[in-house]
Amino acid sequence: MARTLTAKRARTILWGKLGWHPAVNAWIAFADGAGMPDTIEVLRDGKQSATYRLVGAGPNGESVIAQRVQAAWAVGRTLYERALRHLPLTTPRYYGSRQESRECVWLFFRDGYSRRHQAKA
């Protein structure tokens, strides 16, 4: 799921003071001590779900994929939390989730694509 989303090109790039953005607020509330992203790349911004790349907001300055989904669609979260994170797979690292409301959940992943892409540059 997250692997295919991270290779997408950004539709929009946001920069400046980003503390207003819901993805940033959710990430900072989830990851104690997390820093502000340098930029936010909007990968998908729909009514039902949205996906953002928080550039530089993760551990060691890595990018984080923040995905907002409807709580009913977050069934995959259980799979990541209970099974995949414990297996030696090459899937993007799942950091965790944060409930935004009864209807929405934020899922957070390490962005493996941008790391590989930066290494080639």
mmCIF file of N, CA and C in Angstrom:
data_model
loop_
_atom_site.group_PDB
_atom_site.id
_atom_site.type_symbol
_atom_site.label_atom_id
_atom_site.label_comp_id
_atom_site.label_asym_id
_atom_site.label_seq_id
_atom_site.Cartn_x
_atom_site.Cartn_y
_atom_site.Cartn_z
ATOM 1 N N MET A 1 0.829 -1.182 0.000
ATOM 2 C CA MET A 1 0.000 0.000 0.000
ATOM 3 C C MET A 1 0.870 1.241 0.000
ATOM 4 N N ALA A 2 1.637 1.474 1.033
ATOM 5 C CA ALA A 2 2.428 2.695 1.127
ATOM 6 C C ALA A 2 3.543 2.733 0.088
ATOM 7 N N ARG A 3 4.090 1.583 -0.271
ATOM 8 C CA ARG A 3 5.188 1.563 -1.242
ATOM 9 C C ARG A 3 4.743 2.182 -2.563
ATOM 10 N N THR A 4 3.569 1.835 -3.040
ATOM 11 C CA THR A 4 3.123 2.376 -4.315
ATOM 12 C C THR A 4 2.810 3.856 -4.204
ATOM 13 N N LEU A 5 2.368 4.317 -3.068
ATOM 14 C CA LEU A 5 2.045 5.719 -2.905
ATOM 15 C C LEU A 5 3.284 6.591 -2.826
ATOM 16 N N THR A 6 4.365 6.097 -2.247
ATOM 17 C CA THR A 6 5.533 6.931 -2.037
ATOM 18 C C THR A 6 6.272 7.244 -3.326
ATOM 19 N N ALA A 7 6.112 6.444 -4.362
ATOM 20 C CA ALA A 7 6.807 6.696 -5.618
ATOM 21 C C ALA A 7 6.090 7.742 -6.469
ATOM 22 N N LYS A 8 4.917 8.169 -6.050
ATOM 23 C CA LYS A 8 4.184 9.173 -6.807
ATOM 24 C C LYS A 8 4.870 10.524 -6.728
ATOM 25 N N ARG A 9 4.699 11.296 -7.787
ATOM 26 C CA ARG A 9 5.190 12.675 -7.798
ATOM 27 C C ARG A 9 4.190 13.551 -7.060
ATOM 28 N N ALA A 10 4.715 14.583 -6.441
ATOM 29 C CA ALA A 10 3.865 15.505 -5.694
ATOM 30 C C ALA A 10 2.999 16.321 -6.642
ATOM 31 N N ARG A 11 1.743 16.494 -6.268
ATOM 32 C CA ARG A 11 0.852 17.374 -7.025
ATOM 33 C C ARG A 11 1.134 18.826 -6.674
ATOM 34 N N THR A 12 1.413 19.044 -5.396
ATOM 35 C CA THR A 12 1.670 20.379 -4.872
ATOM 36 C C THR A 12 2.755 20.258 -3.814
ATOM 37 N N ILE A 13 3.570 21.275 -3.665
ATOM 38 C CA ILE A 13 4.565 21.309 -2.599
ATOM 39 C C ILE A 13 4.288 22.539 -1.745
ATOM 40 N N LEU A 14 4.160 22.312 -0.447
ATOM 41 C CA LEU A 14 3.915 23.388 0.513
ATOM 42 C C LEU A 14 5.195 23.649 1.291
ATOM 43 N N TRP A 15 5.507 24.899 1.547
ATOM 44 C CA TRP A 15 6.676 25.241 2.358
ATOM 45 C C TRP A 15 6.341 26.468 3.191
ATOM 46 N N GLY A 16 7.260 26.829 4.036
ATOM 47 C CA GLY A 16 7.027 27.966 4.933
ATOM 48 C C GLY A 16 6.671 27.456 6.316
ATOM 49 N N LYS A 17 5.833 28.184 7.004
ATOM 50 C CA LYS A 17 5.375 27.768 8.335
ATOM 51 C C LYS A 17 4.279 26.724 8.147
ATOM 52 N N LEU A 18 4.590 25.473 8.492
ATOM 53 C CA LEU A 18 3.705 24.356 8.174
ATOM 54 C C LEU A 18 2.934 23.819 9.380
ATOM 55 N N GLY A 19 3.047 24.474 10.517
ATOM 56 C CA GLY A 19 2.384 24.008 11.726
ATOM 57 C C GLY A 19 0.866 23.988 11.639
ATOM 58 N N TRP A 20 0.290 24.657 10.671
ATOM 59 C CA TRP A 20 -1.150 24.699 10.491
ATOM 60 C C TRP A 20 -1.712 23.429 9.858
ATOM 61 N N HIS A 21 -0.840 22.660 9.189
ATOM 62 C CA HIS A 21 -1.315 21.530 8.394
ATOM 63 C C HIS A 21 -1.718 20.345 9.285
ATOM 64 N N PRO A 22 -2.874 19.734 9.010
ATOM 65 C CA PRO A 22 -3.335 18.617 9.840
ATOM 66 C C PRO A 22 -2.375 17.424 9.874
ATOM 67 N N ALA A 23 -1.673 17.149 8.767
ATOM 68 C CA ALA A 23 -0.723 16.028 8.755
ATOM 69 C C ALA A 23 0.444 16.311 9.695
ATOM 70 N N VAL A 24 0.910 17.541 9.714
ATOM 71 C CA VAL A 24 2.007 17.927 10.619
ATOM 72 C C VAL A 24 1.544 17.833 12.064
ATOM 73 N N ASN A 25 0.362 18.347 12.353
ATOM 74 C CA ASN A 25 -0.160 18.278 13.719
ATOM 75 C C ASN A 25 -0.304 16.841 14.193
ATOM 76 N N ALA A 26 -0.815 15.967 13.326
ATOM 77 C CA ALA A 26 -0.978 14.555 13.690
ATOM 78 C C ALA A 26 0.378 13.890 13.928
ATOM 79 N N TRP A 27 1.371 14.167 13.064
ATOM 80 C CA TRP A 27 2.694 13.567 13.200
ATOM 81 C C TRP A 27 3.373 14.031 14.494
ATOM 82 N N ILE A 28 3.313 15.319 14.767
ATOM 83 C CA ILE A 28 3.960 15.849 15.974
ATOM 84 C C ILE A 28 3.287 15.300 17.230
ATOM 85 N N ALA A 29 1.967 15.165 17.204
ATOM 86 C CA ALA A 29 1.261 14.590 18.347
ATOM 87 C C ALA A 29 1.595 13.111 18.522
ATOM 88 N N PHE A 30 1.837 12.416 17.406
ATOM 89 C CA PHE A 30 2.173 10.990 17.465
ATOM 90 C C PHE A 30 3.618 10.761 17.888
ATOM 91 N N ALA A 31 4.545 11.441 17.232
ATOM 92 C CA ALA A 31 5.980 11.206 17.426
ATOM 93 C C ALA A 31 6.536 12.263 18.369
ATOM 94 N N ASP A 32 6.605 11.921 19.620
ATOM 95 C CA ASP A 32 7.102 12.849 20.634
ATOM 96 C C ASP A 32 8.488 13.357 20.252
ATOM 97 N N GLY A 33 8.641 14.660 20.174
ATOM 98 C CA GLY A 33 9.922 15.256 19.838
ATOM 99 C C GLY A 33 10.189 15.377 18.346
ATOM 100 N N ALA A 34 9.203 15.049 17.522
ATOM 101 C CA ALA A 34 9.387 15.154 16.065
ATOM 102 C C ALA A 34 9.529 16.613 15.659
ATOM 103 N N GLY A 35 10.320 16.837 14.645
ATOM 104 C CA GLY A 35 10.518 18.188 14.143
ATOM 105 C C GLY A 35 9.537 18.531 13.046
ATOM 106 N N MET A 36 9.542 19.801 12.693
ATOM 107 C CA MET A 36 8.713 20.277 11.588
ATOM 108 C C MET A 36 9.318 19.813 10.268
ATOM 109 N N PRO A 37 8.488 19.503 9.292
ATOM 110 C CA PRO A 37 9.026 19.144 7.981
ATOM 111 C C PRO A 37 9.574 20.377 7.269
ATOM 112 N N ASP A 38 10.515 20.144 6.365
ATOM 113 C CA ASP A 38 11.046 21.216 5.527
ATOM 114 C C ASP A 38 9.984 21.659 4.522
ATOM 115 N N THR A 39 9.321 20.666 3.934
ATOM 116 C CA THR A 39 8.224 20.904 2.994
ATOM 117 C C THR A 39 7.210 19.783 3.156
ATOM 118 N N ILE A 40 6.029 19.991 2.591
ATOM 119 C CA ILE A 40 5.012 18.943 2.508
ATOM 120 C C ILE A 40 4.719 18.738 1.034
ATOM 121 N N GLU A 41 4.854 17.506 0.587
ATOM 122 C CA GLU A 41 4.501 17.160 -0.781
ATOM 123 C C GLU A 41 3.122 16.521 -0.746
ATOM 124 N N VAL A 42 2.188 17.123 -1.421
ATOM 125 C CA VAL A 42 0.824 16.605 -1.471
ATOM 126 C C VAL A 42 0.779 15.537 -2.562
ATOM 127 N N LEU A 43 0.636 14.289 -2.154
ATOM 128 C CA LEU A 43 0.585 13.187 -3.110
ATOM 129 C C LEU A 43 -0.846 12.903 -3.544
ATOM 130 N N ARG A 44 -1.766 13.045 -2.600
ATOM 131 C CA ARG A 44 -3.186 12.868 -2.889
ATOM 132 C C ARG A 44 -3.962 13.624 -1.827
ATOM 133 N N ASP A 45 -4.950 14.384 -2.247
ATOM 134 C CA ASP A 45 -5.726 15.184 -1.308
ATOM 135 C C ASP A 45 -7.197 15.077 -1.671
ATOM 136 N N GLY A 46 -7.798 13.979 -1.240
ATOM 137 C CA GLY A 46 -9.194 13.739 -1.559
ATOM 138 C C GLY A 46 -10.095 13.946 -0.355
ATOM 139 N N LYS A 47 -11.383 13.845 -0.579
ATOM 140 C CA LYS A 47 -12.343 14.000 0.504
ATOM 141 C C LYS A 47 -12.333 12.792 1.435
ATOM 142 N N GLN A 48 -12.163 11.614 0.872
ATOM 143 C CA GLN A 48 -12.195 10.386 1.668
ATOM 144 C C GLN A 48 -10.847 10.044 2.300
ATOM 145 N N SER A 49 -9.769 10.354 1.605
ATOM 146 C CA SER A 49 -8.436 10.047 2.121
ATOM 147 C C SER A 49 -7.428 11.022 1.523
ATOM 148 N N ALA A 50 -6.265 11.091 2.142
ATOM 149 C CA ALA A 50 -5.208 11.987 1.662
ATOM 150 C C ALA A 50 -3.856 11.384 2.016
ATOM 151 N N THR A 51 -2.859 11.708 1.207
ATOM 152 C CA THR A 51 -1.509 11.212 1.452
ATOM 153 C C THR A 51 -0.521 12.351 1.247
ATOM 154 N N TYR A 52 0.372 12.512 2.236
ATOM 155 C CA TYR A 52 1.350 13.597 2.219
ATOM 156 C C TYR A 52 2.727 13.036 2.528
ATOM 157 N N ARG A 53 3.744 13.631 1.910
ATOM 158 C CA ARG A 53 5.138 13.326 2.261
ATOM 159 C C ARG A 53 5.637 14.496 3.091
ATOM 160 N N LEU A 54 5.972 14.224 4.357
ATOM 161 C CA LEU A 54 6.515 15.238 5.263
ATOM 162 C C LEU A 54 8.033 15.163 5.147
ATOM 163 N N VAL A 55 8.601 15.998 4.315
ATOM 164 C CA VAL A 55 10.027 15.935 3.982
ATOM 165 C C VAL A 55 10.855 16.410 5.171
ATOM 166 N N GLY A 56 11.732 15.529 5.649
ATOM 167 C CA GLY A 56 12.648 15.868 6.730
ATOM 168 C C GLY A 56 12.070 15.799 8.124
ATOM 169 N N ALA A 57 10.853 15.301 8.292
ATOM 170 C CA ALA A 57 10.211 15.295 9.608
ATOM 171 C C ALA A 57 10.482 14.033 10.417
ATOM 172 N N GLY A 58 11.043 13.014 9.792
ATOM 173 C CA GLY A 58 11.240 11.737 10.474
ATOM 174 C C GLY A 58 12.571 11.638 11.185
ATOM 175 N N PRO A 59 12.821 10.478 11.784
ATOM 176 C CA PRO A 59 14.097 10.232 12.447
ATOM 177 C C PRO A 59 15.252 10.433 11.470
ATOM 178 N N ASN A 60 16.304 11.061 11.916
ATOM 179 C CA ASN A 60 17.489 11.321 11.095
ATOM 180 C C ASN A 60 17.168 12.126 9.838
ATOM 181 N N GLY A 61 16.143 12.943 9.890
ATOM 182 C CA GLY A 61 15.803 13.790 8.761
ATOM 183 C C GLY A 61 15.141 13.091 7.597
ATOM 184 N N GLU A 62 14.713 11.844 7.791
ATOM 185 C CA GLU A 62 14.040 11.117 6.720
ATOM 186 C C GLU A 62 12.650 11.694 6.505
ATOM 187 N N SER A 63 12.098 11.420 5.360
ATOM 188 C CA SER A 63 10.729 11.826 5.073
ATOM 189 C C SER A 63 9.755 10.803 5.644
ATOM 190 N N VAL A 64 8.571 11.278 5.959
ATOM 191 C CA VAL A 64 7.511 10.444 6.516
ATOM 192 C C VAL A 64 6.301 10.545 5.595
ATOM 193 N N ILE A 65 5.671 9.415 5.326
ATOM 194 C CA ILE A 65 4.417 9.400 4.602
ATOM 195 C C ILE A 65 3.301 9.423 5.642
ATOM 196 N N ALA A 66 2.452 10.444 5.563
ATOM 197 C CA ALA A 66 1.293 10.569 6.449
ATOM 198 C C ALA A 66 0.058 10.333 5.593
ATOM 199 N N GLN A 67 -0.700 9.324 5.961
ATOM 200 C CA GLN A 67 -1.862 8.961 5.171
ATOM 201 C C GLN A 67 -3.106 9.044 6.055
ATOM 202 N N ARG A 68 -4.063 9.881 5.651
ATOM 203 C CA ARG A 68 -5.330 9.999 6.377
ATOM 204 C C ARG A 68 -6.355 9.136 5.666
ATOM 205 N N VAL A 69 -6.935 8.211 6.417
ATOM 206 C CA VAL A 69 -7.944 7.317 5.852
ATOM 207 C C VAL A 69 -9.159 7.290 6.771
ATOM 208 N N GLN A 70 -10.266 6.859 6.223
ATOM 209 C CA GLN A 70 -11.442 6.678 7.055
ATOM 210 C C GLN A 70 -11.180 5.528 8.009
ATOM 211 N N ALA A 71 -11.638 5.675 9.234
ATOM 212 C CA ALA A 71 -11.396 4.656 10.253
ATOM 213 C C ALA A 71 -11.879 3.289 9.783
ATOM 214 N N ALA A 72 -12.976 3.246 9.069
ATOM 215 C CA ALA A 72 -13.497 1.971 8.570
ATOM 216 C C ALA A 72 -12.550 1.328 7.561
ATOM 217 N N TRP A 73 -11.736 2.136 6.888
ATOM 218 C CA TRP A 73 -10.793 1.621 5.898
ATOM 219 C C TRP A 73 -9.449 1.270 6.508
ATOM 220 N N ALA A 74 -9.246 1.564 7.756
ATOM 221 C CA ALA A 74 -7.941 1.376 8.394
ATOM 222 C C ALA A 74 -7.724 -0.052 8.875
ATOM 223 N N VAL A 75 -8.400 -1.009 8.264
ATOM 224 C CA VAL A 75 -8.231 -2.412 8.635
ATOM 225 C C VAL A 75 -6.779 -2.834 8.443
ATOM 226 N N GLY A 76 -6.134 -2.292 7.413
ATOM 227 C CA GLY A 76 -4.727 -2.611 7.171
ATOM 228 C C GLY A 76 -3.827 -2.219 8.318
ATOM 229 N N ARG A 77 -4.248 -1.261 9.108
ATOM 230 C CA ARG A 77 -3.475 -0.832 10.279
ATOM 231 C C ARG A 77 -3.244 -2.005 11.219
ATOM 232 N N THR A 78 -4.254 -2.825 11.431
ATOM 233 C CA THR A 78 -4.122 -3.996 12.298
ATOM 234 C C THR A 78 -3.077 -4.949 11.744
ATOM 235 N N LEU A 79 -3.070 -5.134 10.434
ATOM 236 C CA LEU A 79 -2.078 -6.003 9.801
ATOM 237 C C LEU A 79 -0.665 -5.482 10.056
ATOM 238 N N TYR A 80 -0.448 -4.169 9.885
ATOM 239 C CA TYR A 80 0.869 -3.590 10.140
ATOM 240 C C TYR A 80 1.253 -3.707 11.612
ATOM 241 N N GLU A 81 0.331 -3.379 12.501
ATOM 242 C CA GLU A 81 0.650 -3.339 13.927
ATOM 243 C C GLU A 81 0.900 -4.716 14.515
ATOM 244 N N ARG A 82 0.167 -5.712 14.062
ATOM 245 C CA ARG A 82 0.254 -7.037 14.689
ATOM 246 C C ARG A 82 1.144 -8.026 13.962
ATOM 247 N N ALA A 83 1.368 -7.832 12.673
ATOM 248 C CA ALA A 83 2.107 -8.853 11.935
ATOM 249 C C ALA A 83 3.305 -8.314 11.170
ATOM 250 N N LEU A 84 3.080 -7.442 10.204
ATOM 251 C CA LEU A 84 4.145 -7.050 9.287
ATOM 252 C C LEU A 84 5.324 -6.370 9.954
ATOM 253 N N ARG A 85 5.085 -5.582 10.988
ATOM 254 C CA ARG A 85 6.208 -4.876 11.620
ATOM 255 C C ARG A 85 7.185 -5.845 12.295
ATOM 256 N N HIS A 86 6.761 -7.086 12.546
ATOM 257 C CA HIS A 86 7.613 -8.065 13.214
ATOM 258 C C HIS A 86 8.304 -9.029 12.245
ATOM 259 N N LEU A 87 7.989 -8.914 10.970
ATOM 260 C CA LEU A 87 8.568 -9.812 9.981
ATOM 261 C C LEU A 87 9.705 -9.126 9.235
ATOM 262 N N PRO A 88 10.702 -9.901 8.795
ATOM 263 C CA PRO A 88 11.838 -9.320 8.062
ATOM 264 C C PRO A 88 11.492 -9.066 6.597
ATOM 265 N N LEU A 89 10.567 -8.139 6.364
ATOM 266 C CA LEU A 89 10.143 -7.811 5.008
ATOM 267 C C LEU A 89 10.720 -6.471 4.592
ATOM 268 N N THR A 90 10.681 -6.204 3.307
ATOM 269 C CA THR A 90 11.208 -4.934 2.799
ATOM 270 C C THR A 90 10.107 -3.906 2.577
ATOM 271 N N THR A 91 8.980 -4.069 3.239
ATOM 272 C CA THR A 91 7.916 -3.074 3.125
ATOM 273 C C THR A 91 8.345 -1.807 3.856
ATOM 274 N N PRO A 92 7.759 -0.672 3.498
ATOM 275 C CA PRO A 92 8.098 0.564 4.217
ATOM 276 C C PRO A 92 7.813 0.404 5.706
ATOM 277 N N ARG A 93 8.694 0.934 6.524
ATOM 278 C CA ARG A 93 8.521 0.810 7.969
ATOM 279 C C ARG A 93 7.271 1.551 8.410
ATOM 280 N N TYR A 94 6.446 0.856 9.153
ATOM 281 C CA TYR A 94 5.227 1.434 9.699
ATOM 282 C C TYR A 94 5.566 2.007 11.065
ATOM 283 N N TYR A 95 5.402 3.319 11.220
ATOM 284 C CA TYR A 95 5.675 3.954 12.508
ATOM 285 C C TYR A 95 4.511 3.780 13.466
ATOM 286 N N GLY A 96 3.295 3.903 12.972
ATOM 287 C CA GLY A 96 2.128 3.765 13.830
ATOM 288 C C GLY A 96 0.968 4.584 13.309
ATOM 289 N N SER A 97 -0.013 4.786 14.185
ATOM 290 C CA SER A 97 -1.220 5.493 13.773
ATOM 291 C C SER A 97 -1.677 6.432 14.880
ATOM 292 N N ARG A 98 -2.516 7.354 14.486
ATOM 293 C CA ARG A 98 -3.116 8.291 15.434
ATOM 294 C C ARG A 98 -4.558 8.529 15.010
ATOM 295 N N GLN A 99 -5.463 8.327 15.947
ATOM 296 C CA GLN A 99 -6.881 8.561 15.689
ATOM 297 C C GLN A 99 -7.126 10.060 15.666
ATOM 298 N N GLU A 100 -7.661 10.564 14.560
ATOM 299 C CA GLU A 100 -7.961 11.990 14.453
ATOM 300 C C GLU A 100 -9.365 12.270 14.977
ATOM 301 N N SER A 101 -10.284 11.407 14.614
ATOM 302 C CA SER A 101 -11.681 11.536 15.030
ATOM 303 C C SER A 101 -12.300 10.144 14.935
ATOM 304 N N ARG A 102 -13.582 10.057 15.205
ATOM 305 C CA ARG A 102 -14.242 8.757 15.061
ATOM 306 C C ARG A 102 -14.201 8.287 13.616
ATOM 307 N N GLU A 103 -14.123 9.229 12.696
ATOM 308 C CA GLU A 103 -14.180 8.892 11.277
ATOM 309 C C GLU A 103 -12.814 8.724 10.616
ATOM 310 N N CYS A 104 -11.781 9.393 11.129
ATOM 311 C CA CYS A 104 -10.484 9.421 10.438
ATOM 312 C C CYS A 104 -9.328 8.952 11.303
ATOM 313 N N VAL A 105 -8.370 8.303 10.643
ATOM 314 C CA VAL A 105 -7.149 7.809 11.273
ATOM 315 C C VAL A 105 -5.969 8.233 10.414
ATOM 316 N N TRP A 106 -4.881 8.628 11.053
ATOM 317 C CA TRP A 106 -3.623 8.910 10.355
ATOM 318 C C TRP A 106 -2.724 7.683 10.480
ATOM 319 N N LEU A 107 -2.131 7.245 9.382
ATOM 320 C CA LEU A 107 -1.137 6.171 9.361
ATOM 321 C C LEU A 107 0.195 6.794 8.959
ATOM 322 N N PHE A 108 1.279 6.378 9.612
ATOM 323 C CA PHE A 108 2.591 6.958 9.341
ATOM 324 C C PHE A 108 3.575 5.874 8.929
ATOM 325 N N PHE A 109 4.309 6.146 7.837
ATOM 326 C CA PHE A 109 5.290 5.213 7.292
ATOM 327 C C PHE A 109 6.582 5.954 6.985
ATOM 328 N N ARG A 110 7.709 5.232 7.042
ATOM 329 C CA ARG A 110 8.959 5.804 6.560
ATOM 330 C C ARG A 110 8.886 5.835 5.039
ATOM 331 N N ASP A 111 9.385 6.882 4.457
ATOM 332 C CA ASP A 111 9.357 7.027 3.007
ATOM 333 C C ASP A 111 10.646 6.476 2.420
ATOM 334 N N GLY A 112 10.638 5.212 2.066
ATOM 335 C CA GLY A 112 11.812 4.573 1.493
ATOM 336 C C GLY A 112 12.153 5.084 0.112
ATOM 337 N N TYR A 113 11.164 5.540 -0.633
ATOM 338 C CA TYR A 113 11.414 6.017 -1.998
ATOM 339 C C TYR A 113 12.295 7.254 -2.004
ATOM 340 N N SER A 114 11.991 8.231 -1.175
ATOM 341 C CA SER A 114 12.768 9.464 -1.223
ATOM 342 C C SER A 114 14.204 9.227 -0.774
ATOM 343 N N ARG A 115 14.412 8.299 0.132
ATOM 344 C CA ARG A 115 15.771 7.982 0.588
ATOM 345 C C ARG A 115 16.605 7.407 -0.556
ATOM 346 N N ARG A 116 16.009 6.452 -1.303
ATOM 347 C CA ARG A 116 16.722 5.877 -2.451
ATOM 348 C C ARG A 116 16.931 6.933 -3.515
ATOM 349 N N HIS A 117 15.933 7.762 -3.755
ATOM 350 C CA HIS A 117 16.012 8.788 -4.777
ATOM 351 C C HIS A 117 17.102 9.812 -4.433
ATOM 352 N N GLN A 118 17.205 10.188 -3.168
ATOM 353 C CA GLN A 118 18.221 11.160 -2.750
ATOM 354 C C GLN A 118 19.612 10.553 -2.870
ATOM 355 N N ALA A 119 19.754 9.254 -2.623
ATOM 356 C CA ALA A 119 21.061 8.615 -2.701
ATOM 357 C C ALA A 119 21.594 8.622 -4.140
ATOM 358 N N LYS A 120 20.685 8.572 -5.125
ATOM 359 C CA LYS A 120 21.101 8.573 -6.529
ATOM 360 C C LYS A 120 21.491 9.968 -7.002
ATOM 361 N N ALA A 121 20.943 10.985 -6.351
ATOM 362 C CA ALA A 121 21.182 12.368 -6.795
ATOM 363 C C ALA A 121 22.571 12.843 -6.431
#
